[in-house]
Short mmCIF file of N, CA and C in Angstrom, two decimals:
data_model
loop_
_atom_site.label_atom_id
_atom_site.label_comp_id
_atom_site.label_asym_id
_atom_site.label_seq_id
_atom_site.Cartn_x
_atom_site.Cartn_y
_atom_site.Cartn_z
N UNK O 1 6.56 7.17 15.41
CA UNK O 1 6.34 5.97 15.67
C UNK O 1 5.66 5.41 13.99
N UNK O 2 4.86 5.34 13.58
CA UNK O 2 4.37 4.69 12.92
C UNK O 2 5.49 4.53 11.91
N UNK O 3 5.73 4.98 11.53
CA UNK O 3 7.12 5.11 10.47
C UNK O 3 7.32 4.40 10.60
N UNK O 4 8.71 3.60 12.25
CA UNK O 4 8.70 3.26 13.17
C UNK O 4 8.55 2.36 12.94
N UNK O 5 7.35 1.23 13.17
CA UNK O 5 6.34 0.27 13.49
C UNK O 5 6.48 0.34 11.67
N UNK O 6 6.28 0.55 11.26
CA UNK O 6 7.01 0.16 9.83
C UNK O 6 7.62 -0.19 9.12
N UNK O 7 8.36 0.26 9.68
CA UNK O 7 9.89 0.14 8.98
C UNK O 7 10.40 -1.13 8.73
N UNK O 8 10.23 -1.96 9.82
CA UNK O 8 10.12 -3.44 9.59
C UNK O 8 9.01 -4.62 9.56
N UNK O 9 7.77 -3.43 9.67
CA UNK O 9 6.50 -4.23 8.99
C UNK O 9 6.03 -4.98 10.03
N UNK O 10 4.67 -5.29 10.03
CA UNK O 10 3.88 -5.09 11.99
C UNK O 10 2.59 -5.74 11.45
N UNK O 11 1.64 -5.63 12.56
CA UNK O 11 1.22 -7.03 12.55
C UNK O 11 0.04 -6.32 13.27
N UNK O 12 -1.35 -5.63 13.62
CA UNK O 12 -2.56 -5.18 14.68
C UNK O 12 -3.00 -6.01 14.96
N UNK O 13 -3.13 -6.43 16.13
CA UNK O 13 -3.46 -7.58 17.23
C UNK O 13 -4.60 -7.14 17.64
N UNK O 14 -4.78 -5.90 17.37
CA UNK O 14 -6.41 -6.11 18.15
C UNK O 14 -7.31 -5.16 17.12
N UNK O 15 -8.91 -5.07 16.92
CA UNK O 15 -8.88 -4.14 16.29
C UNK O 15 -9.69 -4.42 15.29
N UNK O 16 -9.16 -5.71 14.30
CA UNK O 16 -8.71 -5.55 13.31
C UNK O 16 -9.79 -4.90 12.19
N UNK O 17 -10.90 -5.87 12.53
CA UNK O 17 -12.55 -6.14 11.95
C UNK O 17 -12.98 -4.01 11.71
N UNK O 18 -12.61 -3.81 12.75
CA UNK O 18 -12.92 -2.10 13.20
C UNK O 18 -12.58 -1.34 11.54
N UNK O 19 -10.91 -1.63 12.19
CA UNK O 19 -9.49 -0.85 11.18
C UNK O 19 -10.72 -1.12 9.64
N UNK O 20 -11.23 -1.90 9.38
CA UNK O 20 -10.93 -2.80 8.34
C UNK O 20 -12.29 -1.91 7.26
N UNK O 21 -13.42 -1.65 8.41
CA UNK O 21 -14.25 -1.03 8.70
C UNK O 21 -14.07 0.43 8.07
N UNK O 22 -13.31 0.31 8.80
CA UNK O 22 -13.25 1.81 8.54
C UNK O 22 -12.64 2.88 7.52
N UNK O 23 -11.18 0.74 6.61
CA UNK O 23 -10.89 1.79 5.27
C UNK O 23 -11.91 1.82 4.60
N UNK O 24 -13.33 0.47 4.22
CA UNK O 24 -13.95 0.91 3.37
C UNK O 24 -14.76 1.66 3.08
N UNK O 25 -15.18 2.52 5.02
CA UNK O 25 -15.96 3.00 4.97
C UNK O 25 -15.02 4.65 4.07
N UNK O 26 -14.13 4.89 4.25
CA UNK O 26 -13.52 6.14 2.84
C UNK O 26 -13.48 5.46 1.75
N UNK O 27 -13.65 5.00 0.85
CA UNK O 27 -13.82 5.06 -0.51
C UNK O 27 -15.05 5.07 -0.73
N UNK O 28 -16.13 5.77 -0.92
CA UNK O 28 -16.80 6.42 -0.84
C UNK O 28 -16.36 8.38 -0.65
N UNK O 29 -15.38 8.26 -0.37
CA UNK O 29 -15.07 9.90 -0.09
C UNK O 29 -14.37 10.70 -1.25
N UNK O 30 -14.37 11.73 -0.50
CA UNK O 30 -13.69 12.62 -1.46
C UNK O 30 -12.52 12.88 -0.99
N UNK O 31 -11.30 13.08 -1.69
CA UNK O 31 -10.55 13.12 -1.31
C UNK O 31 -9.51 13.98 -0.19
N UNK O 32 -9.87 15.44 0.30
CA UNK O 32 -10.55 15.54 1.30
C UNK O 32 -10.25 14.73 2.52
N UNK O 33 -11.77 14.00 2.95
CA UNK O 33 -12.22 13.42 3.69
C UNK O 33 -11.03 12.23 3.99
N UNK O 34 -10.90 11.63 2.39
CA UNK O 34 -9.87 10.53 2.58
C UNK O 34 -8.26 10.26 3.19
N UNK O 35 -7.97 11.64 3.16
CA UNK O 35 -6.84 11.83 3.45
C UNK O 35 -6.60 12.14 4.60
N UNK O 36 -8.30 13.53 5.33
CA UNK O 36 -8.10 12.86 6.84
C UNK O 36 -8.68 11.78 7.82
N UNK O 37 -8.76 9.83 7.31
CA UNK O 37 -9.13 9.30 7.44
C UNK O 37 -7.66 8.83 7.63
N UNK O 38 -7.52 8.50 6.27
CA UNK O 38 -6.17 7.91 6.69
C UNK O 38 -5.02 8.80 7.93
N UNK O 39 -4.85 10.16 7.88
CA UNK O 39 -4.24 10.21 8.90
C UNK O 39 -4.58 10.03 10.68
N UNK O 40 -6.06 9.42 10.96
CA UNK O 40 -6.82 9.07 11.38
C UNK O 40 -6.80 8.05 11.57
N UNK O 41 -6.73 7.08 10.27
CA UNK O 41 -6.06 5.58 10.44
C UNK O 41 -4.10 5.35 11.18
N UNK O 42 -3.78 6.39 10.71
CA UNK O 42 -2.38 6.11 11.00
C UNK O 42 -2.37 6.74 12.31
N UNK O 43 -3.22 7.51 13.20
CA UNK O 43 -2.84 7.46 15.14
C UNK O 43 -3.61 7.07 15.34
N UNK O 44 -4.32 5.48 14.66
CA UNK O 44 -5.11 5.07 15.26
C UNK O 44 -4.34 3.78 15.73
N UNK O 45 -3.06 3.79 14.18
CA UNK O 45 -2.43 2.19 14.17
C UNK O 45 -1.90 2.17 15.19
N UNK O 46 -1.28 3.69 15.74
CA UNK O 46 0.58 3.42 16.32
C UNK O 46 -0.16 3.61 17.83
N UNK O 47 -1.93 3.65 18.13
CA UNK O 47 -1.90 3.38 19.56
C UNK O 47 -2.68 1.96 19.94
N UNK O 48 -3.02 1.73 18.68
CA UNK O 48 -2.97 -0.05 18.67
C UNK O 48 -1.75 -0.94 18.77
N UNK O 49 -2.45 -3.07 19.25
CA UNK O 49 -1.04 -2.82 20.09
C UNK O 49 -0.70 -4.07 19.02
N UNK O 50 0.75 -4.06 18.87
CA UNK O 50 1.43 -4.76 17.32
C UNK O 50 2.52 -5.64 17.65
N UNK O 51 2.16 -6.57 16.60
CA UNK O 51 3.54 -7.65 16.93
C UNK O 51 4.73 -6.46 15.09
N UNK O 52 5.70 -6.66 15.76
CA UNK O 52 6.13 -6.99 14.67
C UNK O 52 6.80 -8.42 13.87
N UNK O 53 6.62 -8.24 12.33
CA UNK O 53 7.09 -8.96 11.51
C UNK O 53 8.87 -9.25 11.14
N UNK O 54 8.99 -7.92 11.01
CA UNK O 54 10.71 -8.81 10.39
C UNK O 54 11.68 -8.30 10.85
N UNK O 55 12.52 -8.62 11.67
CA UNK O 55 13.47 -7.14 12.28
C UNK O 55 15.20 -8.09 11.26
N UNK O 56 14.90 -8.85 10.56
CA UNK O 56 15.81 -9.32 10.04
C UNK O 56 15.98 -7.77 8.07
N UNK O 57 14.58 -7.37 8.16
CA UNK O 57 14.03 -5.99 7.10
C UNK O 57 14.98 -5.57 7.79
N UNK O 58 16.54 -5.23 6.82
CA UNK O 58 16.82 -2.87 7.34
C UNK O 58 16.01 -2.29 6.32
N UNK O 59 16.04 -1.04 6.67
CA UNK O 59 16.04 0.53 5.80
C UNK O 59 16.38 0.52 5.01
N UNK O 60 16.35 0.47 3.70
CA UNK O 60 16.97 1.41 2.90
C UNK O 60 18.01 2.67 2.77
N UNK O 61 19.34 2.95 2.89
CA UNK O 61 20.24 3.33 3.73
C UNK O 61 21.14 3.78 1.44
N UNK O 62 20.28 5.25 0.92
CA UNK O 62 20.86 5.73 0.28
C UNK O 62 21.68 7.10 0.87
N UNK O 63 22.97 6.79 -0.22
CA UNK O 63 23.88 8.26 -0.25
C UNK O 63 23.19 9.29 -0.78
N UNK O 64 24.08 10.01 -0.58
CA UNK O 64 23.34 11.37 -1.06
C UNK O 64 24.34 11.42 -2.47
N UNK O 65 25.46 11.08 -2.88
CA UNK O 65 24.75 11.02 -4.23
C UNK O 65 23.35 9.97 -5.29
N UNK O 66 23.45 8.80 -4.16
CA UNK O 66 22.74 7.66 -4.86
C UNK O 66 20.90 8.84 -4.93
N UNK O 67 20.51 8.99 -3.55
CA UNK O 67 19.33 10.62 -4.09
C UNK O 67 19.62 11.34 -4.84
N UNK O 68 20.71 11.85 -5.33
CA UNK O 68 20.84 13.59 -6.59
C UNK O 68 20.58 12.39 -7.04
N UNK O 69 21.41 11.32 -7.30
CA UNK O 69 20.84 10.81 -8.73
C UNK O 69 19.51 10.43 -9.17
N UNK O 70 18.51 9.90 -7.90
CA UNK O 70 16.72 9.11 -8.30
C UNK O 70 16.40 10.69 -8.45
N UNK O 71 16.98 12.01 -7.33
CA UNK O 71 16.05 12.83 -7.67
C UNK O 71 16.78 13.57 -8.90
N UNK O 72 17.09 13.41 -9.84
CA UNK O 72 17.75 14.20 -11.15
C UNK O 72 16.62 13.58 -12.23
N UNK O 73 16.65 11.81 -12.06
CA UNK O 73 15.75 10.92 -12.19
C UNK O 73 14.08 11.45 -12.53
N UNK O 74 13.76 11.82 -10.92
CA UNK O 74 12.60 11.50 -11.53
C UNK O 74 11.74 13.28 -11.85
N UNK O 75 13.13 14.24 -11.73
CA UNK O 75 13.29 15.42 -12.27
C UNK O 75 12.65 15.57 -13.52
N UNK O 76 13.72 14.61 -13.99
CA UNK O 76 13.14 14.33 -15.63
C UNK O 76 12.00 13.82 -15.79
N UNK O 77 12.09 13.06 -14.96
CA UNK O 77 10.14 12.31 -15.97
C UNK O 77 9.02 13.61 -15.89
N UNK O 78 9.24 13.87 -14.44
CA UNK O 78 8.15 14.38 -13.92
C UNK O 78 7.73 16.03 -14.46
N UNK O 79 9.49 16.57 -15.13
CA UNK O 79 9.39 17.74 -16.26
C UNK O 79 8.75 16.60 -17.82
N UNK O 80 9.30 15.77 -18.18
CA UNK O 80 9.19 15.37 -19.64
C UNK O 80 8.77 14.03 -20.09
N UNK O 81 7.44 13.46 -18.90
CA UNK O 81 7.39 12.27 -19.39
C UNK O 81 6.38 11.94 -20.13
N UNK O 82 5.47 13.28 -20.07
CA UNK O 82 4.56 12.95 -22.07
C UNK O 82 5.25 13.10 -23.55
N UNK O 83 6.66 13.30 -23.75
CA UNK O 83 7.16 12.63 -24.13
C UNK O 83 8.27 10.93 -24.21
N UNK O 84 8.76 10.69 -26.15
CA UNK O 84 10.16 8.74 -24.67
C UNK O 84 11.10 9.49 -23.98
N UNK O 85 11.20 9.10 -23.64
CA UNK O 85 12.05 9.22 -22.94
C UNK O 85 13.52 7.46 -22.72
N UNK O 86 13.73 7.83 -23.48
CA UNK O 86 14.37 6.01 -24.03
C UNK O 86 15.65 6.27 -22.55
N UNK O 87 16.41 4.99 -22.22
CA UNK O 87 16.91 4.65 -21.34
C UNK O 87 17.48 4.96 -21.75
N UNK O 88 18.26 5.38 -22.24
CA UNK O 88 20.02 5.42 -23.12
C UNK O 88 19.74 7.03 -22.74
N UNK O 89 19.02 7.76 -22.68
CA UNK O 89 19.02 9.49 -22.59
C UNK O 89 19.18 9.16 -20.21
N UNK O 90 18.26 8.43 -19.75
CA UNK O 90 17.73 8.79 -18.51
C UNK O 90 19.30 7.79 -18.21
N UNK O 91 19.40 6.58 -18.44
CA UNK O 91 21.09 6.20 -18.31
C UNK O 91 22.34 7.33 -17.63
N UNK O 92 22.47 7.98 -18.86
CA UNK O 92 23.24 9.36 -18.80
C UNK O 92 23.58 10.33 -18.01
N UNK O 93 21.89 11.19 -17.80
CA UNK O 93 21.54 11.31 -17.35
C UNK O 93 22.73 11.22 -15.42
N UNK O 94 21.94 10.22 -14.87
CA UNK O 94 22.04 9.53 -13.84
C UNK O 94 24.26 8.48 -14.37
N UNK O 95 24.86 9.29 -15.36
CA UNK O 95 26.46 8.13 -15.77
C UNK O 95 26.02 7.39 -15.43
N UNK O 96 25.36 6.18 -15.97
CA UNK O 96 25.91 5.18 -15.48
C UNK O 96 25.19 4.33 -17.10
N UNK O 97 25.56 3.21 -17.29
CA UNK O 97 25.22 2.41 -18.69
C UNK O 97 23.63 2.24 -18.32
N UNK O 98 22.57 1.56 -19.37
CA UNK O 98 21.37 0.84 -19.40
C UNK O 98 21.69 0.53 -18.51
N UNK O 99 22.61 -0.72 -18.88
CA UNK O 99 22.28 -1.81 -17.36
C UNK O 99 22.83 -1.41 -16.40
N UNK O 100 23.55 -0.71 -16.27
CA UNK O 100 23.87 -0.15 -14.82
C UNK O 100 22.64 0.46 -14.40
N UNK O 101 22.13 0.89 -14.50
CA UNK O 101 20.51 2.01 -14.60
C UNK O 101 20.15 1.26 -13.69
N UNK O 102 19.32 0.79 -14.91
CA UNK O 102 18.41 -0.02 -15.00
C UNK O 102 18.47 -1.20 -12.48
N UNK O 103 19.39 -1.74 -12.68
CA UNK O 103 20.12 -2.63 -11.31
C UNK O 103 20.31 -1.38 -10.71
N UNK O 104 20.25 -0.19 -10.50
CA UNK O 104 20.06 1.46 -9.83
C UNK O 104 19.02 1.09 -9.73
N UNK O 105 18.25 1.74 -10.47
CA UNK O 105 16.56 2.50 -10.20
C UNK O 105 16.30 0.50 -10.38
N UNK O 106 16.28 -0.08 -9.96
CA UNK O 106 15.06 -1.72 -9.85
C UNK O 106 15.58 -1.70 -8.15
N UNK O 107 16.87 -1.32 -7.62
CA UNK O 107 17.07 -1.58 -6.44
C UNK O 107 16.33 -1.28 -5.31
N UNK O 108 16.46 0.03 -6.11
CA UNK O 108 16.47 2.21 -4.94
C UNK O 108 14.72 2.22 -4.67
N UNK O 109 13.86 0.76 -5.63
CA UNK O 109 12.62 1.52 -6.27
C UNK O 109 11.40 0.12 -6.43
N UNK O 110 12.51 -0.58 -6.42
CA UNK O 110 10.98 -2.08 -6.08
C UNK O 110 10.88 -2.30 -7.43
N UNK O 111 11.12 -1.34 -8.58
CA UNK O 111 10.19 -0.77 -10.43
C UNK O 111 11.31 -0.59 -10.92
N UNK O 112 10.84 -1.22 -12.40
CA UNK O 112 11.68 -1.17 -13.56
C UNK O 112 11.37 0.39 -14.04
N UNK O 113 12.93 0.78 -15.27
CA UNK O 113 12.17 2.56 -14.65
C UNK O 113 10.89 2.60 -16.06
N UNK O 114 10.57 1.85 -16.34
CA UNK O 114 10.08 1.71 -17.22
C UNK O 114 8.31 1.76 -16.95
N UNK O 115 8.70 1.04 -16.04
CA UNK O 115 6.93 1.05 -14.87
C UNK O 115 6.61 1.56 -14.39
N UNK O 116 7.53 2.11 -13.98
CA UNK O 116 7.90 4.14 -13.30
C UNK O 116 6.93 4.70 -13.97
N UNK O 117 7.84 4.43 -15.11
CA UNK O 117 7.00 6.04 -15.53
C UNK O 117 6.21 5.40 -16.50
N UNK O 118 6.32 3.80 -16.79
CA UNK O 118 3.95 3.73 -17.03
C UNK O 118 3.06 4.60 -16.00
N UNK O 119 3.34 4.04 -14.72
CA UNK O 119 2.62 4.16 -13.75
C UNK O 119 2.03 6.06 -13.53
N UNK O 120 2.88 6.79 -13.36
CA UNK O 120 3.77 8.63 -13.96
C UNK O 120 2.61 7.80 -14.64
N UNK O 121 2.63 8.54 -15.65
CA UNK O 121 1.98 8.52 -16.62
C UNK O 121 0.30 8.74 -17.08
N UNK O 122 -0.58 7.04 -16.08
CA UNK O 122 -1.23 6.29 -16.29
C UNK O 122 -1.10 7.09 -14.95
N UNK O 123 -1.90 7.77 -13.46
CA UNK O 123 -1.74 8.26 -12.80
C UNK O 123 -2.65 10.29 -13.51
N UNK O 124 -1.80 10.43 -15.00
CA UNK O 124 -1.50 11.45 -14.74
C UNK O 124 -2.57 11.93 -15.67
N UNK O 125 -2.96 10.73 -16.90
CA UNK O 125 -4.08 10.24 -17.98
C UNK O 125 -5.40 10.55 -16.38
N UNK O 126 -5.40 9.69 -15.73
CA UNK O 126 -6.63 9.82 -14.74
C UNK O 126 -6.74 11.05 -14.30
N UNK O 127 -6.61 11.46 -13.65
CA UNK O 127 -6.49 12.87 -13.63
C UNK O 127 -7.60 13.82 -14.32
N UNK O 128 -6.61 13.39 -15.50
CA UNK O 128 -7.41 14.45 -16.57
C UNK O 128 -8.72 13.42 -17.62
N UNK O 129 -9.26 12.19 -17.47
CA UNK O 129 -9.87 11.57 -17.81
C UNK O 129 -11.43 11.57 -16.50
N UNK O 130 -10.57 12.02 -15.26
CA UNK O 130 -11.56 12.61 -14.42
C UNK O 130 -11.78 14.30 -14.53
N UNK O 131 -10.47 15.17 -14.74
CA UNK O 131 -10.60 16.32 -14.70
C UNK O 131 -11.00 17.92 -15.61
N UNK O 132 -11.22 16.04 -17.23
CA UNK O 132 -11.72 17.21 -18.17
C UNK O 132 -11.86 16.42 -19.33
N UNK O 133 -13.22 17.26 -19.09
CA UNK O 133 -14.81 16.90 -20.24
C UNK O 133 -14.44 17.43 -22.21
N UNK O 134 -13.62 18.19 -21.97
CA UNK O 134 -13.23 18.34 -23.33
C UNK O 134 -12.47 17.60 -24.02
N UNK O 135 -12.03 17.54 -23.46
CA UNK O 135 -10.35 15.89 -23.88
C UNK O 135 -10.39 14.56 -24.23
N UNK O 136 -10.27 14.20 -25.31
CA UNK O 136 -11.52 12.74 -25.75
C UNK O 136 -9.72 12.39 -25.75
N UNK O 137 -10.18 10.44 -25.61
CA UNK O 137 -9.05 9.64 -24.33
C UNK O 137 -7.94 9.53 -25.34
N UNK O 138 -8.55 9.58 -26.72
CA UNK O 138 -6.58 9.30 -27.52
C UNK O 138 -6.42 10.76 -27.76
N UNK O 139 -6.60 12.18 -26.42
CA UNK O 139 -5.79 13.18 -26.82
C UNK O 139 -5.36 13.19 -25.83
N UNK O 140 -5.56 12.24 -24.82
CA UNK O 140 -4.92 12.11 -23.51
C UNK O 140 -4.18 11.29 -23.76
N UNK O 141 -4.00 10.17 -24.34
CA UNK O 141 -2.88 9.15 -25.01
C UNK O 141 -2.32 9.93 -25.22
N UNK O 142 -2.15 10.12 -26.42
CA UNK O 142 -0.85 10.96 -27.06
C UNK O 142 -0.52 12.21 -26.39
N UNK O 143 -1.73 12.36 -25.07
CA UNK O 143 -0.73 14.05 -24.46
C UNK O 143 0.84 13.25 -23.54
N UNK O 144 0.16 12.27 -23.13
CA UNK O 144 0.40 11.93 -21.66
C UNK O 144 1.97 10.85 -23.00
N UNK O 145 2.65 10.26 -23.94
CA UNK O 145 3.65 9.93 -23.75
C UNK O 145 3.14 8.81 -24.22
N UNK O 146 1.99 8.21 -24.61
CA UNK O 146 1.83 6.19 -25.44
C UNK O 146 1.37 6.73 -26.64
N UNK O 147 2.59 5.91 -27.10
CA UNK O 147 2.41 5.40 -28.83
C UNK O 147 1.14 5.45 -29.48
N UNK O 148 0.37 5.23 -28.84
CA UNK O 148 -0.45 4.79 -29.15
C UNK O 148 -1.85 4.58 -28.44
N UNK O 149 -3.22 3.69 -28.88
CA UNK O 149 -4.26 4.16 -28.18
C UNK O 149 -4.42 2.70 -27.41
N UNK O 150 -4.36 1.88 -29.24
CA UNK O 150 -3.97 0.39 -28.28
C UNK O 150 -2.68 -0.22 -26.81
N UNK O 151 -2.16 0.53 -26.89
CA UNK O 151 -1.69 0.26 -26.12
C UNK O 151 -0.65 1.75 -24.79
N UNK O 152 -2.04 2.48 -24.93
CA UNK O 152 -2.54 2.92 -23.51
C UNK O 152 -4.10 2.27 -23.82
N UNK O 153 -4.29 1.69 -23.84
CA UNK O 153 -5.32 1.08 -23.45
C UNK O 153 -4.67 -0.48 -22.55
N UNK O 154 -4.06 -0.79 -23.30
CA UNK O 154 -2.99 -2.37 -22.32
C UNK O 154 -3.10 -1.93 -20.94
N UNK O 155 -1.73 -0.50 -21.42
CA UNK O 155 -0.97 -0.38 -20.08
C UNK O 155 -2.74 0.48 -18.88
N UNK O 156 -3.02 1.14 -19.20
CA UNK O 156 -3.66 1.61 -18.42
C UNK O 156 -4.81 0.89 -17.64
N UNK O 157 -4.94 -0.46 -18.19
CA UNK O 157 -5.92 -1.85 -17.77
C UNK O 157 -5.59 -2.80 -17.33
N UNK O 158 -3.59 -2.37 -17.59
CA UNK O 158 -3.08 -3.22 -16.48
C UNK O 158 -3.47 -2.57 -14.71
N UNK O 159 -3.40 -1.67 -14.74
CA UNK O 159 -2.68 -0.70 -13.66
C UNK O 159 -3.72 -0.90 -12.89
N UNK O 160 -5.05 -0.26 -13.64
CA UNK O 160 -6.10 0.07 -12.98
C UNK O 160 -7.47 -0.97 -13.16
N UNK O 161 -7.44 -2.28 -14.12
CA UNK O 161 -7.85 -2.66 -14.19
C UNK O 161 -9.52 -2.56 -14.75
N UNK O 162 -9.63 -1.62 -15.24
CA UNK O 162 -10.90 -0.47 -16.28
C UNK O 162 -10.72 -0.25 -17.55
N UNK O 163 -10.98 -0.10 -18.77
CA UNK O 163 -10.85 1.52 -19.55
C UNK O 163 -11.33 2.13 -18.71
N UNK O 164 -9.59 2.75 -19.59
CA UNK O 164 -9.73 4.21 -19.89
C UNK O 164 -11.33 5.22 -20.18
N UNK O 165 -12.67 4.05 -20.88
CA UNK O 165 -13.69 4.88 -21.03
C UNK O 165 -14.31 4.81 -20.11
N UNK O 166 -14.42 3.68 -19.54
CA UNK O 166 -15.16 3.12 -17.56
C UNK O 166 -14.36 3.53 -16.66
N UNK O 167 -13.69 4.16 -16.41
CA UNK O 167 -12.73 4.93 -15.95
C UNK O 167 -12.95 6.23 -15.46
N UNK O 168 -13.06 7.12 -16.76
CA UNK O 168 -13.41 7.62 -16.86
C UNK O 168 -15.00 8.62 -16.85
N UNK O 169 -16.19 7.51 -17.01
CA UNK O 169 -17.57 7.00 -17.46
C UNK O 169 -18.10 6.25 -15.90
N UNK O 170 -17.29 6.66 -14.91
CA UNK O 170 -17.93 5.85 -13.40
C UNK O 170 -17.21 7.05 -12.34
N UNK O 171 -16.81 8.03 -12.84
CA UNK O 171 -16.34 9.52 -12.40
C UNK O 171 -17.66 10.33 -13.18
N UNK O 172 -17.99 10.75 -14.16
CA UNK O 172 -19.11 11.52 -14.92
C UNK O 172 -20.81 11.20 -13.83
#
């Protein structure tokens, strides 16, 4: 039900303030409680009156071939995100030229391959910053495929809004 509504976008017509407070209250909960909160939120959203935002928005249909190509790309990233992944390698895995691959990936994910790869690397670095007291930031940067520390710091700050060291301190 929720995903049927979300397919075209929707605006909740009642209880917006309460929903906002509920979402803000989830900020300080642990991961499991946030997950439960998300399920509660989705349940609430299904039961509230809403207004469809756009009937012209169409769902992206992926053919089996396109889905398999994307899966091969995602698998490559998951298994090799810690090392350099040149566009030539990823494009050849997809049986495409670099330009065709870039257009294909952007069309189906709404982001460039490099943006996707950087976000994936930063998300793994975040986990290590929080979970590992023994690894230094420079070791984490090296482990997750960033070329140098200044690049890592710049990319991390662009995505998370704070430096890796500040991020780590916020969880200590």
